[in-house]
Each structure stands twice: as C-alpha cells, then as structure tokens.
CSV table of C-alpha atoms in Angstrom, one decimal:
chain,number,residue,atom,x,y,z
A,1,MET,CA,13.0,-41.8,-8.2
A,2,ASP,CA,12.1,-41.2,-11.9
A,3,VAL,CA,14.0,-44.0,-13.6
A,4,VAL,CA,14.3,-44.0,-17.4
A,5,ASP,CA,15.9,-46.9,-19.3
A,6,SER,CA,17.5,-45.5,-22.4
A,7,GLN,CA,17.7,-48.7,-24.4
A,8,VAL,CA,15.5,-51.8,-24.4
A,9,HIS,CA,14.9,-53.9,-27.5
A,10,LEU,CA,11.2,-54.4,-26.8
A,11,PHE,CA,9.5,-57.1,-29.0
A,12,LEU,CA,12.7,-59.2,-29.1
A,13,ASN,CA,11.6,-61.3,-26.2
A,14,MET,CA,8.6,-59.5,-24.6
A,15,ASP,CA,5.7,-57.4,-25.8
A,16,ALA,CA,4.6,-54.0,-24.4
A,17,ARG,CA,2.2,-55.6,-21.8
A,18,GLN,CA,5.0,-57.8,-20.4
A,19,GLY,CA,7.4,-54.9,-20.5
A,20,LEU,CA,5.1,-52.7,-18.5
A,21,ALA,CA,4.7,-55.4,-15.9
A,22,ALA,CA,8.4,-55.8,-15.5
A,23,MET,CA,9.0,-52.0,-15.4
A,24,ASP,CA,6.3,-51.6,-12.7
A,25,ALA,CA,8.0,-54.4,-10.6
A,26,LEU,CA,11.4,-52.8,-10.9
A,27,GLY,CA,10.4,-49.2,-10.4
A,28,ILE,CA,11.2,-48.1,-14.0
A,29,ARG,CA,9.0,-45.2,-15.0
A,30,SER,CA,9.8,-45.0,-18.8
A,31,THR,CA,11.7,-46.8,-21.4
A,32,LEU,CA,13.2,-45.8,-24.8
A,33,ILE,CA,12.5,-48.6,-27.3
A,34,ASP,CA,15.0,-49.6,-29.9
A,35,GLU,CA,12.8,-52.0,-31.8
A,36,TYR,CA,14.5,-55.2,-32.8
A,37,TRP,CA,12.8,-58.5,-33.5
A,38,ALA,CA,15.4,-61.0,-34.5
A,39,LEU,CA,18.0,-61.7,-37.2
A,40,ASP,CA,17.4,-63.6,-40.4
A,41,ALA,CA,19.7,-66.2,-41.8
A,42,GLY,CA,21.9,-63.5,-43.2
A,43,GLY,CA,22.3,-61.7,-39.9
A,44,THR,CA,19.9,-58.8,-40.9
A,45,PRO,CA,17.2,-57.6,-38.6
A,46,THR,CA,13.8,-58.9,-39.7
A,47,ASN,CA,12.0,-55.6,-39.0
A,48,ALA,CA,13.5,-54.1,-42.1
A,49,PHE,CA,13.1,-54.2,-45.9
A,50,SER,CA,15.5,-53.7,-48.8
A,51,LEU,CA,15.5,-50.7,-51.0
A,52,VAL,CA,16.4,-50.5,-54.7
A,53,ASN,CA,19.9,-49.5,-54.0
A,54,GLY,CA,20.5,-52.3,-51.6
A,55,ALA,CA,20.1,-50.3,-48.4
A,56,ARG,CA,18.0,-51.7,-45.6
A,57,ARG,CA,15.3,-49.5,-44.0
A,58,ARG,CA,14.2,-50.3,-40.5
A,59,VAL,CA,10.5,-50.1,-39.4
A,60,HIS,CA,9.2,-49.6,-35.9
A,61,PRO,CA,5.5,-50.5,-35.8
A,62,GLY,CA,5.5,-52.0,-32.3
A,63,ALA,CA,7.4,-49.1,-30.7
A,64,GLU,CA,5.0,-46.6,-32.4
A,65,MET,CA,2.0,-48.5,-31.1
A,66,ALA,CA,3.3,-48.8,-27.6
A,67,SER,CA,4.3,-45.1,-27.5
A,68,PHE,CA,0.9,-43.9,-28.7
A,69,GLN,CA,-0.9,-46.2,-26.2
A,70,HIS,CA,1.4,-45.3,-23.2
A,71,PRO,CA,3.2,-42.0,-24.0
A,72,ASP,CA,4.4,-41.5,-20.5
A,73,ARG,CA,5.9,-45.0,-20.3
A,74,PHE,CA,7.3,-45.5,-23.8
A,75,ALA,CA,9.1,-43.5,-26.5
A,76,TYR,CA,11.4,-44.8,-29.2
A,77,LEU,CA,14.4,-44.1,-31.4
A,78,VAL,CA,14.6,-44.8,-35.2
A,79,LYS,CA,17.5,-46.6,-36.9
A,80,LEU,CA,18.7,-44.9,-40.0
A,81,THR,CA,21.6,-45.6,-42.4
A,82,ARG,CA,23.7,-43.2,-44.5
A,83,ASP,CA,23.0,-45.1,-47.8
A,84,ASP,CA,19.2,-44.7,-47.6
A,85,PRO,CA,18.4,-42.3,-50.5
A,86,MET,CA,15.6,-40.7,-48.4
A,87,VAL,CA,17.7,-40.2,-45.2
A,88,GLU,CA,17.2,-36.5,-45.0
A,89,ALA,CA,13.5,-36.8,-45.3
A,90,LEU,CA,13.5,-39.6,-42.7
A,91,PHE,CA,15.3,-37.3,-40.3
A,92,GLU,CA,12.7,-34.6,-40.9
A,93,LEU,CA,9.8,-37.1,-40.3
A,94,ALA,CA,11.5,-38.4,-37.1
A,95,ALA,CA,11.8,-34.9,-35.8
A,96,GLN,CA,8.1,-34.2,-36.3
A,97,HIS,CA,6.9,-37.5,-34.7
A,98,PRO,CA,5.6,-36.9,-31.2
A,99,HIS,CA,7.1,-40.1,-29.8
A,100,VAL,CA,10.4,-40.3,-31.6
A,101,ARG,CA,13.1,-39.0,-29.2
A,102,ALA,CA,16.4,-39.9,-31.0
A,103,VAL,CA,18.0,-41.6,-33.9
A,104,ARG,CA,20.6,-44.4,-33.8
A,105,VAL,CA,23.2,-45.4,-36.3
A,106,ASP,CA,25.2,-48.6,-36.4
A,107,VAL,CA,28.8,-48.0,-37.5
A,108,ARG,CA,30.2,-51.4,-36.4
A,109,ALA,CA,31.1,-52.7,-39.9
A,110,GLU,CA,34.7,-52.0,-40.8
A,111,SER,CA,33.6,-50.5,-44.1
A,112,GLU,CA,31.5,-48.0,-42.1
A,113,VAL,CA,34.3,-47.1,-39.8
A,114,MET,CA,36.5,-46.3,-42.8
A,115,ALA,CA,33.6,-44.2,-44.2
A,116,LEU,CA,33.4,-42.4,-40.9
A,117,GLU,CA,37.2,-41.7,-40.9
A,118,GLN,CA,37.1,-40.5,-44.5
A,119,GLY,CA,34.2,-38.0,-43.9
A,120,ALA,CA,31.5,-40.0,-45.8
A,121,TYR,CA,29.1,-39.5,-42.9
A,122,SER,CA,29.2,-35.7,-43.2
A,123,SER,CA,25.8,-35.3,-45.0
A,124,PHE,CA,24.2,-37.8,-42.6
A,125,PHE,CA,25.5,-35.8,-39.6
A,126,ARG,CA,24.3,-32.5,-41.2
A,127,ALA,CA,20.8,-34.0,-41.5
A,128,ALA,CA,21.0,-35.2,-38.0
A,129,GLN,CA,22.1,-31.8,-36.8
A,130,ARG,CA,19.2,-30.0,-38.6
A,131,SER,CA,16.7,-32.4,-37.1
A,132,GLY,CA,17.6,-31.4,-33.6
A,133,LEU,CA,17.4,-35.0,-32.4
A,134,PRO,CA,20.2,-36.6,-30.4
A,135,LEU,CA,22.2,-39.3,-32.3
A,136,PHE,CA,23.2,-42.5,-30.7
A,137,VAL,CA,26.3,-44.0,-32.3
A,138,LEU,CA,27.3,-47.7,-32.0
A,139,LEU,CA,31.0,-48.2,-32.9
A,140,PRO,CA,33.1,-51.4,-32.9
A,141,THR,CA,35.2,-52.4,-30.0
A,142,ASP,CA,38.0,-50.0,-29.1
A,143,ARG,CA,37.1,-47.6,-32.0
A,144,ALA,CA,35.6,-44.7,-30.0
A,145,PRO,CA,38.4,-42.3,-30.9
A,146,THR,CA,37.3,-42.4,-34.5
A,147,LEU,CA,34.3,-40.2,-33.6
A,148,ARG,CA,36.5,-37.3,-32.4
A,149,ALA,CA,36.7,-35.5,-35.8
A,150,SER,CA,32.9,-35.7,-36.2
A,151,LEU,CA,32.3,-34.4,-32.7
A,152,GLU,CA,34.5,-31.4,-33.6
A,153,ALA,CA,33.0,-30.9,-37.1
A,154,PHE,CA,29.4,-30.9,-35.8
A,155,PRO,CA,29.4,-29.1,-32.5
A,156,ASP,CA,25.6,-28.5,-32.5
A,157,LEU,CA,24.8,-32.2,-32.9
A,158,ARG,CA,24.3,-34.1,-29.6
A,159,PHE,CA,26.1,-37.4,-30.0
A,160,VAL,CA,25.5,-40.3,-27.6
A,161,LEU,CA,28.3,-42.9,-27.4
A,162,ASP,CA,26.7,-46.3,-27.0
A,163,HIS,CA,27.7,-48.9,-24.5
A,164,CYS,CA,30.4,-47.0,-22.7
A,165,GLY,CA,32.2,-46.5,-26.0
A,166,MET,CA,32.6,-50.3,-26.5
A,167,PRO,CA,35.9,-50.7,-24.8
A,168,SER,CA,37.5,-54.1,-24.7
A,169,ASN,CA,38.6,-53.5,-21.1
A,170,ALA,CA,38.8,-50.9,-18.4
A,171,GLN,CA,42.2,-49.6,-19.5
A,172,ARG,CA,40.9,-48.9,-23.0
A,173,PHE,CA,37.9,-47.1,-21.5
A,174,THR,CA,40.3,-44.9,-19.6
A,175,THR,CA,42.6,-44.1,-22.5
A,176,ASP,CA,40.0,-44.0,-25.4
A,177,VAL,CA,36.7,-42.9,-24.0
A,178,LEU,CA,37.3,-40.6,-21.1
A,179,PRO,CA,39.4,-38.1,-23.1
A,180,LEU,CA,36.5,-37.6,-25.5
A,181,ALA,CA,34.5,-36.0,-22.6
A,182,ARG,CA,36.3,-32.8,-23.4
A,183,LEU,CA,34.0,-32.4,-26.4
A,184,PRO,CA,30.8,-30.9,-24.8
A,185,ASN,CA,28.4,-32.3,-27.4
A,186,LEU,CA,29.2,-35.9,-26.5
A,187,HIS,CA,27.0,-37.9,-24.0
A,188,LEU,CA,27.9,-41.3,-22.6
A,189,LYS,CA,25.4,-44.2,-22.5
A,190,TRP,CA,26.2,-46.1,-19.3
A,191,CYS,CA,25.3,-49.5,-20.6
A,192,HIS,CA,27.1,-52.9,-20.7
A,193,ALA,CA,29.5,-51.5,-18.0
A,194,PRO,CA,29.5,-54.6,-15.8
A,195,ALA,CA,30.5,-56.8,-18.8
A,196,LYS,CA,33.2,-54.4,-20.0
A,197,LEU,CA,34.5,-52.8,-16.9
A,198,SER,CA,33.9,-55.3,-14.0
A,199,ALA,CA,35.8,-58.4,-13.0
A,200,THR,CA,33.3,-59.4,-10.3
A,201,SER,CA,29.7,-60.6,-10.2
A,202,TYR,CA,26.7,-58.6,-9.0
A,203,PRO,CA,26.8,-55.9,-7.5
A,204,PHE,CA,29.8,-55.1,-9.7
A,205,ALA,CA,31.5,-53.0,-7.0
A,206,ASP,CA,34.6,-52.4,-9.1
A,207,CYS,CA,32.5,-50.8,-11.8
A,208,ILE,CA,31.5,-47.8,-9.7
A,209,GLN,CA,35.0,-46.3,-9.7
A,210,TYR,CA,34.8,-46.0,-13.5
A,211,LEU,CA,31.4,-44.4,-13.3
A,212,GLN,CA,32.8,-41.9,-10.8
A,213,ARG,CA,35.7,-41.1,-13.2
A,214,SER,CA,33.1,-40.7,-15.9
A,215,ILE,CA,31.1,-38.3,-13.8
A,216,ASP,CA,34.3,-36.3,-13.2
A,217,ALA,CA,35.1,-36.2,-17.0
A,218,PHE,CA,31.6,-35.8,-18.5
A,219,GLY,CA,29.6,-34.3,-15.7
A,220,VAL,CA,26.6,-36.1,-14.4
A,221,GLU,CA,24.2,-34.4,-16.9
A,222,ARG,CA,25.9,-36.1,-19.9
A,223,ILE,CA,25.6,-39.7,-18.6
A,224,LEU,CA,22.5,-41.7,-19.1
A,225,TRP,CA,21.7,-45.2,-18.0
A,226,ALA,CA,20.5,-48.1,-20.2
A,227,SER,CA,20.0,-51.7,-19.4
A,228,ASP,CA,19.9,-53.2,-22.9
A,229,PHE,CA,18.9,-56.3,-20.9
A,230,THR,CA,17.1,-57.9,-23.9
A,231,ALA,CA,20.3,-58.2,-25.9
A,232,ILE,CA,22.9,-58.9,-23.1
A,233,ARG,CA,24.1,-62.5,-23.1
A,234,THR,CA,26.2,-62.3,-19.9
A,235,GLY,CA,23.5,-63.4,-17.6
A,236,THR,CA,22.9,-60.0,-16.1
A,237,THR,CA,19.2,-59.5,-15.4
A,238,TRP,CA,17.2,-56.3,-15.9
A,239,ALA,CA,17.0,-55.9,-12.1
A,240,GLU,CA,20.7,-56.4,-11.6
A,241,SER,CA,21.6,-53.8,-14.3
A,242,LEU,CA,19.5,-51.3,-12.4
A,243,PHE,CA,20.0,-52.1,-8.8
A,244,TYR,CA,23.9,-52.2,-8.8
A,245,LEU,CA,23.6,-48.5,-9.5
A,246,ARG,CA,20.5,-47.7,-7.4
A,247,HIS,CA,22.1,-49.3,-4.3
A,248,ALA,CA,25.7,-48.2,-4.8
A,249,ALA,CA,26.6,-46.5,-1.5
A,250,ALA,CA,29.5,-44.7,-3.2
A,251,LEU,CA,27.2,-42.7,-5.5
A,252,ALA,CA,25.6,-39.5,-4.3
A,253,ASP,CA,21.9,-39.4,-4.4
A,254,SER,CA,21.9,-36.5,-6.9
A,255,ASP,CA,24.3,-38.4,-9.2
A,256,ARG,CA,22.0,-41.4,-9.1
A,257,GLU,CA,19.0,-39.2,-9.9
A,258,TRP,CA,20.7,-37.7,-13.0
A,259,ILE,CA,22.2,-41.0,-14.3
A,260,LEU,CA,19.1,-43.1,-13.8
A,261,GLY,CA,16.6,-40.7,-15.3
A,262,ARG,CA,17.1,-37.0,-15.3
A,263,SER,CA,19.9,-36.9,-17.9
A,264,ALA,CA,17.7,-38.9,-20.3
A,265,ARG,CA,14.7,-36.7,-19.7
A,266,LYS,CA,16.8,-33.6,-20.5
A,267,LEU,CA,18.6,-35.1,-23.6
A,268,LEU,CA,15.5,-36.6,-25.1
A,269,ALA,CA,13.2,-33.7,-24.2
A,270,TRP,CA,10.8,-36.3,-22.7
A,271,HIS,CA,9.2,-34.5,-19.8
C-alpha cells in the first residue's frame, strides 16, 4: 500500500536519515514535512526570524534539503502568516517550488480567530487561492465553525482542517466538524483522532466509528491521514497512529487506500 504521512515535524527529534529508517520499518512511502525545531523561551519556533513590522517568518532549510535529496520520500509545506508584508510573493514562490506541496497557517491565537471572523484574512486567502496550493488551517479547540464563512467566500481554495478540526470531544466533532463537510472545498486531516475521539487505548476501536461517519460526510477522497507523531504527547507511537487504521477490520480496503495515501497524493499533486 502507498502510505503518505501528511504531517511530521521532521528535525524536531529526528533527522532525515532517521526518518527514512523509521518510514522503511513502518511501510510509509512518503512524508510531508512541517519543519519545526523547538520553541524559544518566548514560545516562538526557533526556525523563524523577526521582520521589521514584528511578524515572524518561518524558514525550512532541512525540509528543502531532504526533499531535494529524496523527492519521492519527502515534500514539505511552508508556514505563512497574514502579517508578513511579502506574503503574496511568498505564496507565488511556494507555488513555483518543485517540492512545496502546501501552505499552513496557524490561527490558534484568539486575536487571529477574531481577525478570521472579521474578514481580515481575505487578502491572505485570495493569495492562497491564486497560488493553487492547498491551505492547511490550524484552529483553536472547538472553533472549526469559524471557518465556514471563508469556505463559502473562497470556493476555489482547497482548505484542509487540521487535526480533525480540534474538537474537545466526540460530541463536538459531530456537531461542529461533520456539518462543514457540505462545503466541497474542505478536506479533513485525520490526525490526533485517538486523543480527541477515543476513550480506549490502542487499537482505539471506538475511533473507527467516527472515521466511518467522516467518510459518509466528506467522502473518502477528502480525508487524509497524518500521524504528527513528533508533536503528540499522549504516548501514541508513530506505528500505533498508522496501524490502528491499517489493521481496522471495519474499514474497506479501498477506504484504507484513499485515507492512508491516495487522498494526499491527489490533493498535494504528489505523484
């Protein structure tokens, strides 16, 4: 099976060589890197620098090197912010890069959620839409519905809702996230599901029912798996985050094929 992990913070606790060894052991063909080293004393990622206006611009040297050296195994996304004065040019550069497959934006701060609700992200989303790249969006817990207006306003922009929409529990996933599936430009990153939707330990059998409901709502082609194992602090290993899906008897083989790789290949144009 062609398995694609749609989010790993490579270089946080392993380098590319170690990552490849683990991927080979687990049967993961390719990985989308979200480069993240560590946080400084102020809680800011260290692979970033400050601009004159106070914005922080992320750099991705490790991911770029790994992708050029192993283009069939690694690609990466870039992190952009709406307050970067060169954000439109950065979208254009990202779209032209042979190994950049997506852009990610962090909207977890309450001030950014308010900006999203007030339409302050419109120019950012327009630039994203022009680039043609999918946009991964990280929202705070239980705030997935705030993305609805943007989904409707930018129908040609392919949004990806990170981490199952960040629900606080299974009920909020049902009421807040699944209704958004009616918007055809929204994809769901099936990530952190055991921590957010399961009350049991591995193999998280109770989690599969919510995945099946997601398949019914989104369609299997709009759901892509990610482990994010480098950042999870719940004790779930990279292997467990994969094998609870790969070995789930309740999932059809075709659904498994799409969720674990084919959806990501299609969305990211990574063939």
